Amino acid sequence: FTPFTVSVYPIQQEPGIWFASYMISEYRGGAERVVANVSMRHVTHGSEAKAKQAARNAGDGAVAHMGRQSFERHPTNLPTQCA
């Protein structure tokens, strides 16, 4: 389980040119807050699907990194096993 969610937004810069954008939100203590809103304008794609996949990959990678940092700060948040 992770408190982070990734929303992806492919943006059409002009016909046939797309770039990826993603937003990371964190849900904690009954509230959701945006922790990152990233536009990857430096890399363009020829289709909406490719831009969407690039945003998903980048966002998921950022969440994995943020999750590791959160775990290192709060090592008592260990997963529990059900018997």
Backbone atoms as SQL, in Angstrom:
CREATE TABLE atoms (id INTEGER PRIMARY KEY, chain TEXT, resi INTEGER, resn TEXT, atom TEXT, x REAL, y REAL, z REAL);
INSERT INTO atoms VALUES
  (1, 'A', 1, 'PHE', 'N', 0.837, -1.187, 0.000),
  (2, 'A', 1, 'PHE', 'CA', 0.000, 0.000, 0.000),
  (3, 'A', 1, 'PHE', 'C', 0.875, 1.241, 0.000),
  (4, 'A', 2, 'THR', 'N', 0.497, 2.219, -0.777),
  (5, 'A', 2, 'THR', 'CA', 1.196, 3.501, -0.803),
  (6, 'A', 2, 'THR', 'C', 0.176, 4.624, -0.662),
  (7, 'A', 3, 'PRO', 'N', 0.520, 5.686, 0.039),
  (8, 'A', 3, 'PRO', 'CA', -0.416, 6.803, 0.173),
  (9, 'A', 3, 'PRO', 'C', -0.423, 7.711, -1.060),
  (10, 'A', 4, 'PHE', 'N', 0.382, 7.387, -2.070),
  (11, 'A', 4, 'PHE', 'CA', 0.512, 8.230, -3.254),
  (12, 'A', 4, 'PHE', 'C', -0.332, 7.715, -4.415),
  (13, 'A', 5, 'THR', 'N', -0.886, 8.633, -5.171),
  (14, 'A', 5, 'THR', 'CA', -1.565, 8.288, -6.416),
  (15, 'A', 5, 'THR', 'C', -0.979, 9.148, -7.536),
  (16, 'A', 6, 'VAL', 'N', -0.993, 8.592, -8.736),
  (17, 'A', 6, 'VAL', 'CA', -0.466, 9.296, -9.907),
  (18, 'A', 6, 'VAL', 'C', -1.600, 9.519, -10.901),
  (19, 'A', 7, 'SER', 'N', -1.755, 10.751, -11.340),
  (20, 'A', 7, 'SER', 'CA', -2.701, 11.089, -12.411),
  (21, 'A', 7, 'SER', 'C', -1.875, 11.530, -13.610),
  (22, 'A', 8, 'VAL', 'N', -2.209, 11.023, -14.784),
  (23, 'A', 8, 'VAL', 'CA', -1.439, 11.370, -15.981),
  (24, 'A', 8, 'VAL', 'C', -2.293, 12.205, -16.930),
  (25, 'A', 9, 'TYR', 'N', -1.637, 13.158, -17.578),
  (26, 'A', 9, 'TYR', 'CA', -2.308, 14.067, -18.488),
  (27, 'A', 9, 'TYR', 'C', -1.454, 14.259, -19.737),
  (28, 'A', 10, 'PRO', 'N', -1.735, 13.546, -20.816),
  (29, 'A', 10, 'PRO', 'CA', -1.019, 13.840, -22.061),
  (30, 'A', 10, 'PRO', 'C', -1.559, 15.162, -22.626),
  (31, 'A', 11, 'ILE', 'N', -0.668, 16.023, -23.058),
  (32, 'A', 11, 'ILE', 'CA', -1.074, 17.339, -23.561),
  (33, 'A', 11, 'ILE', 'C', -0.622, 17.482, -25.004),
  (34, 'A', 12, 'GLN', 'N', -1.561, 17.882, -25.858),
  (35, 'A', 12, 'GLN', 'CA', -1.240, 18.084, -27.270),
  (36, 'A', 12, 'GLN', 'C', -0.722, 19.505, -27.453),
  (37, 'A', 13, 'GLN', 'N', 0.547, 19.601, -27.804),
  (38, 'A', 13, 'GLN', 'CA', 1.183, 20.899, -28.006),
  (39, 'A', 13, 'GLN', 'C', 0.745, 21.507, -29.337),
  (40, 'A', 14, 'GLU', 'N', 0.681, 20.662, -30.348),
  (41, 'A', 14, 'GLU', 'CA', 0.167, 21.018, -31.673),
  (42, 'A', 14, 'GLU', 'C', -0.188, 19.697, -32.346),
  (43, 'A', 15, 'PRO', 'N', -0.871, 19.723, -33.462),
  (44, 'A', 15, 'PRO', 'CA', -1.274, 18.445, -34.068),
  (45, 'A', 15, 'PRO', 'C', -0.083, 17.495, -34.254),
  (46, 'A', 16, 'GLY', 'N', -0.214, 16.299, -33.689),
  (47, 'A', 16, 'GLY', 'CA', 0.816, 15.284, -33.827),
  (48, 'A', 16, 'GLY', 'C', 1.986, 15.399, -32.869),
  (49, 'A', 17, 'ILE', 'N', 1.968, 16.393, -31.978),
  (50, 'A', 17, 'ILE', 'CA', 3.058, 16.555, -31.003),
  (51, 'A', 17, 'ILE', 'C', 2.459, 16.617, -29.605),
  (52, 'A', 18, 'TRP', 'N', 2.832, 15.629, -28.796),
  (53, 'A', 18, 'TRP', 'CA', 2.301, 15.487, -27.438),
  (54, 'A', 18, 'TRP', 'C', 3.443, 15.491, -26.440),
  (55, 'A', 19, 'PHE', 'N', 3.170, 15.981, -25.236),
  (56, 'A', 19, 'PHE', 'CA', 4.116, 15.817, -24.143),
  (57, 'A', 19, 'PHE', 'C', 3.379, 15.299, -22.914),
  (58, 'A', 20, 'ALA', 'N', 4.167, 14.730, -22.030),
  (59, 'A', 20, 'ALA', 'CA', 3.595, 14.091, -20.851),
  (60, 'A', 20, 'ALA', 'C', 3.535, 15.063, -19.684),
  (61, 'A', 21, 'SER', 'N', 2.514, 14.873, -18.868),
  (62, 'A', 21, 'SER', 'CA', 2.356, 15.634, -17.638),
  (63, 'A', 21, 'SER', 'C', 1.756, 14.694, -16.601),
  (64, 'A', 22, 'TYR', 'N', 2.206, 14.817, -15.362),
  (65, 'A', 22, 'TYR', 'CA', 1.620, 13.982, -14.310),
  (66, 'A', 22, 'TYR', 'C', 1.551, 14.747, -12.997),
  (67, 'A', 23, 'MET', 'N', 0.647, 14.298, -12.145),
  (68, 'A', 23, 'MET', 'CA', 0.464, 14.885, -10.830),
  (69, 'A', 23, 'MET', 'C', 0.497, 13.760, -9.796),
  (70, 'A', 24, 'ILE', 'N', 1.201, 13.981, -8.714),
  (71, 'A', 24, 'ILE', 'CA', 1.256, 13.013, -7.622),
  (72, 'A', 24, 'ILE', 'C', 0.546, 13.619, -6.420),
  (73, 'A', 25, 'SER', 'N', -0.393, 12.866, -5.883),
  (74, 'A', 25, 'SER', 'CA', -1.115, 13.275, -4.679),
  (75, 'A', 25, 'SER', 'C', -0.800, 12.297, -3.564),
  (76, 'A', 26, 'GLU', 'N', -0.850, 12.801, -2.350),
  (77, 'A', 26, 'GLU', 'CA', -0.639, 11.952, -1.176),
  (78, 'A', 26, 'GLU', 'C', -1.873, 12.040, -0.292),
  (79, 'A', 27, 'TYR', 'N', -2.351, 10.883, 0.128),
  (80, 'A', 27, 'TYR', 'CA', -3.484, 10.823, 1.039),
  (81, 'A', 27, 'TYR', 'C', -2.958, 10.432, 2.409),
  (82, 'A', 28, 'ARG', 'N', -3.138, 11.318, 3.375),
  (83, 'A', 28, 'ARG', 'CA', -2.652, 11.044, 4.729),
  (84, 'A', 28, 'ARG', 'C', -3.504, 11.827, 5.723),
  (85, 'A', 29, 'GLY', 'N', -3.872, 11.175, 6.800),
  (86, 'A', 29, 'GLY', 'CA', -4.618, 11.842, 7.868),
  (87, 'A', 29, 'GLY', 'C', -5.978, 12.344, 7.429),
  (88, 'A', 30, 'GLY', 'N', -6.597, 11.646, 6.485),
  (89, 'A', 30, 'GLY', 'CA', -7.922, 12.043, 6.032),
  (90, 'A', 30, 'GLY', 'C', -7.943, 13.173, 5.020),
  (91, 'A', 31, 'ALA', 'N', -6.775, 13.573, 4.543),
  (92, 'A', 31, 'ALA', 'CA', -6.722, 14.661, 3.560),
  (93, 'A', 31, 'ALA', 'C', -5.804, 14.278, 2.402),
  (94, 'A', 32, 'GLU', 'N', -6.116, 14.816, 1.242),
  (95, 'A', 32, 'GLU', 'CA', -5.290, 14.588, 0.062),
  (96, 'A', 32, 'GLU', 'C', -4.615, 15.896, -0.305),
  (97, 'A', 33, 'ARG', 'N', -3.321, 15.816, -0.637),
  (98, 'A', 33, 'ARG', 'CA', -2.610, 17.024, -1.059),
  (99, 'A', 33, 'ARG', 'C', -1.736, 16.699, -2.261),
  (100, 'A', 34, 'VAL', 'N', -1.576, 17.663, -3.126),
  (101, 'A', 34, 'VAL', 'CA', -0.729, 17.512, -4.304),
  (102, 'A', 34, 'VAL', 'C', 0.717, 17.717, -3.860),
  (103, 'A', 35, 'VAL', 'N', 1.571, 16.749, -4.153),
  (104, 'A', 35, 'VAL', 'CA', 2.981, 16.852, -3.783),
  (105, 'A', 35, 'VAL', 'C', 3.882, 17.100, -4.990),
  (106, 'A', 36, 'ALA', 'N', 3.370, 16.866, -6.196),
  (107, 'A', 36, 'ALA', 'CA', 4.147, 17.145, -7.402),
  (108, 'A', 36, 'ALA', 'C', 3.194, 17.333, -8.582),
  (109, 'A', 37, 'ASN', 'N', 3.513, 18.289, -9.411),
  (110, 'A', 37, 'ASN', 'CA', 2.774, 18.529, -10.654),
  (111, 'A', 37, 'ASN', 'C', 3.842, 18.799, -11.717),
  (112, 'A', 38, 'VAL', 'N', 4.076, 17.833, -12.590),
  (113, 'A', 38, 'VAL', 'CA', 5.225, 17.871, -13.490),
  (114, 'A', 38, 'VAL', 'C', 4.779, 17.836, -14.946),
  (115, 'A', 39, 'SER', 'N', 5.297, 18.764, -15.745),
  (116, 'A', 39, 'SER', 'CA', 5.114, 18.743, -17.192),
  (117, 'A', 39, 'SER', 'C', 6.460, 18.433, -17.830),
  (118, 'A', 40, 'MET', 'N', 6.470, 17.430, -18.678),
  (119, 'A', 40, 'MET', 'CA', 7.706, 16.995, -19.318),
  (120, 'A', 40, 'MET', 'C', 7.758, 17.531, -20.752),
  (121, 'A', 41, 'ARG', 'N', 7.769, 18.837, -20.886),
  (122, 'A', 41, 'ARG', 'CA', 7.740, 19.474, -22.205),
  (123, 'A', 41, 'ARG', 'C', 9.023, 19.247, -23.001),
  (124, 'A', 42, 'HIS', 'N', 10.085, 18.874, -22.315),
  (125, 'A', 42, 'HIS', 'CA', 11.376, 18.690, -22.976),
  (126, 'A', 42, 'HIS', 'C', 11.428, 17.420, -23.826),
  (127, 'A', 43, 'VAL', 'N', 10.447, 16.539, -23.670),
  (128, 'A', 43, 'VAL', 'CA', 10.386, 15.305, -24.458),
  (129, 'A', 43, 'VAL', 'C', 9.012, 15.247, -25.112),
  (130, 'A', 44, 'THR', 'N', 8.977, 15.221, -26.448),
  (131, 'A', 44, 'THR', 'CA', 7.692, 15.159, -27.138),
  (132, 'A', 44, 'THR', 'C', 7.484, 13.775, -27.741),
  (133, 'A', 45, 'HIS', 'N', 6.212, 13.471, -27.985),
  (134, 'A', 45, 'HIS', 'CA', 5.814, 12.167, -28.501),
  (135, 'A', 45, 'HIS', 'C', 4.884, 12.359, -29.689),
  (136, 'A', 46, 'GLY', 'N', 4.830, 11.363, -30.538),
  (137, 'A', 46, 'GLY', 'CA', 4.006, 11.440, -31.731),
  (138, 'A', 46, 'GLY', 'C', 2.562, 11.023, -31.527),
  (139, 'A', 47, 'SER', 'N', 2.238, 10.526, -30.332),
  (140, 'A', 47, 'SER', 'CA', 0.857, 10.121, -30.088),
  (141, 'A', 47, 'SER', 'C', 0.482, 10.365, -28.629),
  (142, 'A', 48, 'GLU', 'N', -0.808, 10.465, -28.404),
  (143, 'A', 48, 'GLU', 'CA', -1.339, 10.640, -27.054),
  (144, 'A', 48, 'GLU', 'C', -0.976, 9.438, -26.184),
  (145, 'A', 49, 'ALA', 'N', -1.092, 8.240, -26.741),
  (146, 'A', 49, 'ALA', 'CA', -0.803, 7.019, -25.983),
  (147, 'A', 49, 'ALA', 'C', 0.645, 6.977, -25.506),
  (148, 'A', 50, 'LYS', 'N', 1.581, 7.384, -26.365),
  (149, 'A', 50, 'LYS', 'CA', 2.990, 7.372, -25.968),
  (150, 'A', 50, 'LYS', 'C', 3.275, 8.414, -24.889),
  (151, 'A', 51, 'ALA', 'N', 2.646, 9.571, -24.994),
  (152, 'A', 51, 'ALA', 'CA', 2.814, 10.607, -23.971),
  (153, 'A', 51, 'ALA', 'C', 2.223, 10.141, -22.644),
  (154, 'A', 52, 'LYS', 'N', 1.078, 9.487, -22.719),
  (155, 'A', 52, 'LYS', 'CA', 0.432, 8.969, -21.506),
  (156, 'A', 52, 'LYS', 'C', 1.313, 7.913, -20.837),
  (157, 'A', 53, 'GLN', 'N', 1.894, 7.007, -21.615),
  (158, 'A', 53, 'GLN', 'CA', 2.760, 5.975, -21.069),
  (159, 'A', 53, 'GLN', 'C', 4.019, 6.584, -20.465),
  (160, 'A', 54, 'ALA', 'N', 4.578, 7.594, -21.106),
  (161, 'A', 54, 'ALA', 'CA', 5.765, 8.262, -20.563),
  (162, 'A', 54, 'ALA', 'C', 5.443, 8.928, -19.228),
  (163, 'A', 55, 'ALA', 'N', 4.281, 9.555, -19.139),
  (164, 'A', 55, 'ALA', 'CA', 3.867, 10.185, -17.883),
  (165, 'A', 55, 'ALA', 'C', 3.672, 9.136, -16.797),
  (166, 'A', 56, 'ARG', 'N', 3.043, 8.018, -17.148),
  (167, 'A', 56, 'ARG', 'CA', 2.810, 6.947, -16.169),
  (168, 'A', 56, 'ARG', 'C', 4.144, 6.391, -15.657),
  (169, 'A', 57, 'ASN', 'N', 5.083, 6.136, -16.564),
  (170, 'A', 57, 'ASN', 'CA', 6.391, 5.604, -16.164),
  (171, 'A', 57, 'ASN', 'C', 7.143, 6.576, -15.255),
  (172, 'A', 58, 'ALA', 'N', 7.155, 7.848, -15.638),
  (173, 'A', 58, 'ALA', 'CA', 7.858, 8.854, -14.838),
  (174, 'A', 58, 'ALA', 'C', 7.188, 9.031, -13.479),
  (175, 'A', 59, 'GLY', 'N', 5.864, 9.110, -13.470),
  (176, 'A', 59, 'GLY', 'CA', 5.144, 9.276, -12.214),
  (177, 'A', 59, 'GLY', 'C', 5.314, 8.095, -11.286),
  (178, 'A', 60, 'ASP', 'N', 5.216, 6.888, -11.824),
  (179, 'A', 60, 'ASP', 'CA', 5.394, 5.688, -11.005),
  (180, 'A', 60, 'ASP', 'C', 6.817, 5.616, -10.439),
  (181, 'A', 61, 'GLY', 'N', 7.796, 6.010, -11.243),
  (182, 'A', 61, 'GLY', 'CA', 9.177, 6.030, -10.752),
  (183, 'A', 61, 'GLY', 'C', 9.364, 7.038, -9.625),
  (184, 'A', 62, 'ALA', 'N', 8.744, 8.200, -9.771),
  (185, 'A', 62, 'ALA', 'CA', 8.835, 9.217, -8.720),
  (186, 'A', 62, 'ALA', 'C', 8.162, 8.737, -7.442),
  (187, 'A', 63, 'VAL', 'N', 7.012, 8.072, -7.575),
  (188, 'A', 63, 'VAL', 'CA', 6.307, 7.549, -6.398),
  (189, 'A', 63, 'VAL', 'C', 7.143, 6.479, -5.709),
  (190, 'A', 64, 'ALA', 'N', 7.786, 5.611, -6.475),
  (191, 'A', 64, 'ALA', 'CA', 8.641, 4.581, -5.882),
  (192, 'A', 64, 'ALA', 'C', 9.764, 5.231, -5.074),
  (193, 'A', 65, 'HIS', 'N', 10.344, 6.289, -5.617),
  (194, 'A', 65, 'HIS', 'CA', 11.405, 7.011, -4.914),
  (195, 'A', 65, 'HIS', 'C', 10.859, 7.676, -3.650),
  (196, 'A', 66, 'MET', 'N', 9.704, 8.307, -3.757),
  (197, 'A', 66, 'MET', 'CA', 9.093, 8.972, -2.601),
  (198, 'A', 66, 'MET', 'C', 8.708, 7.954, -1.533),
  (199, 'A', 67, 'GLY', 'N', 8.239, 6.792, -1.948),
  (200, 'A', 67, 'GLY', 'CA', 7.877, 5.749, -1.003),
  (201, 'A', 67, 'GLY', 'C', 9.073, 5.259, -0.215),
  (202, 'A', 68, 'ARG', 'N', 10.218, 5.106, -0.898),
  (203, 'A', 68, 'ARG', 'CA', 11.444, 4.689, -0.208),
  (204, 'A', 68, 'ARG', 'C', 11.866, 5.746, 0.805),
  (205, 'A', 69, 'GLN', 'N', 11.769, 7.012, 0.429),
  (206, 'A', 69, 'GLN', 'CA', 12.133, 8.089, 1.350),
  (207, 'A', 69, 'GLN', 'C', 11.202, 8.094, 2.552),
  (208, 'A', 70, 'SER', 'N', 9.922, 7.906, 2.337),
  (209, 'A', 70, 'SER', 'CA', 8.945, 7.886, 3.424),
  (210, 'A', 70, 'SER', 'C', 9.228, 6.724, 4.362),
  (211, 'A', 71, 'PHE', 'N', 9.556, 5.551, 3.807),
  (212, 'A', 71, 'PHE', 'CA', 9.862, 4.379, 4.621),
  (213, 'A', 71, 'PHE', 'C', 11.106, 4.619, 5.455),
  (214, 'A', 72, 'GLU', 'N', 12.119, 5.271, 4.874),
  (215, 'A', 72, 'GLU', 'CA', 13.352, 5.531, 5.607),
  (216, 'A', 72, 'GLU', 'C', 13.115, 6.499, 6.760),
  (217, 'A', 73, 'ARG', 'N', 12.197, 7.436, 6.599),
  (218, 'A', 73, 'ARG', 'CA', 11.878, 8.382, 7.682),
  (219, 'A', 73, 'ARG', 'C', 11.015, 7.735, 8.754),
  (220, 'A', 74, 'HIS', 'N', 10.166, 6.768, 8.363),
  (221, 'A', 74, 'HIS', 'CA', 9.223, 6.151, 9.282),
  (222, 'A', 74, 'HIS', 'C', 9.335, 4.627, 9.207),
  (223, 'A', 75, 'PRO', 'N', 10.447, 4.051, 9.674),
  (224, 'A', 75, 'PRO', 'CA', 10.634, 2.599, 9.530),
  (225, 'A', 75, 'PRO', 'C', 9.646, 1.764, 10.345),
  (226, 'A', 76, 'THR', 'N', 8.893, 2.372, 11.244),
  (227, 'A', 76, 'THR', 'CA', 7.915, 1.609, 12.013),
  (228, 'A', 76, 'THR', 'C', 6.675, 1.278, 11.199),
  (229, 'A', 77, 'ASN', 'N', 6.544, 1.847, 10.015),
  (230, 'A', 77, 'ASN', 'CA', 5.399, 1.582, 9.147),
  (231, 'A', 77, 'ASN', 'C', 5.642, 0.316, 8.338),
  (232, 'A', 78, 'LEU', 'N', 5.981, -0.768, 9.007),
  (233, 'A', 78, 'LEU', 'CA', 6.255, -2.022, 8.324),
  (234, 'A', 78, 'LEU', 'C', 4.950, -2.707, 7.942),
  (235, 'A', 79, 'PRO', 'N', 4.916, -3.381, 6.807),
  (236, 'A', 79, 'PRO', 'CA', 3.726, -4.123, 6.429),
  (237, 'A', 79, 'PRO', 'C', 3.464, -5.239, 7.426),
  (238, 'A', 80, 'THR', 'N', 2.222, -5.517, 7.666),
  (239, 'A', 80, 'THR', 'CA', 1.870, -6.607, 8.576),
  (240, 'A', 80, 'THR', 'C', 1.373, -7.781, 7.777),
  (241, 'A', 81, 'GLN', 'N', 1.576, -8.986, 8.332),
  (242, 'A', 81, 'GLN', 'CA', 1.107, -10.198, 7.668),
  (243, 'A', 81, 'GLN', 'C', -0.135, -10.693, 8.375),
  (244, 'A', 82, 'CYS', 'N', -1.058, -11.193, 7.602),
  (245, 'A', 82, 'CYS', 'CA', -2.253, -11.796, 8.165),
  (246, 'A', 82, 'CYS', 'C', -1.993, -13.294, 8.312),
  (247, 'A', 83, 'ALA', 'N', -2.380, -13.852, 9.450),
  (248, 'A', 83, 'ALA', 'CA', -2.167, -15.283, 9.670),
  (249, 'A', 83, 'ALA', 'C', -3.239, -16.103, 9.023);
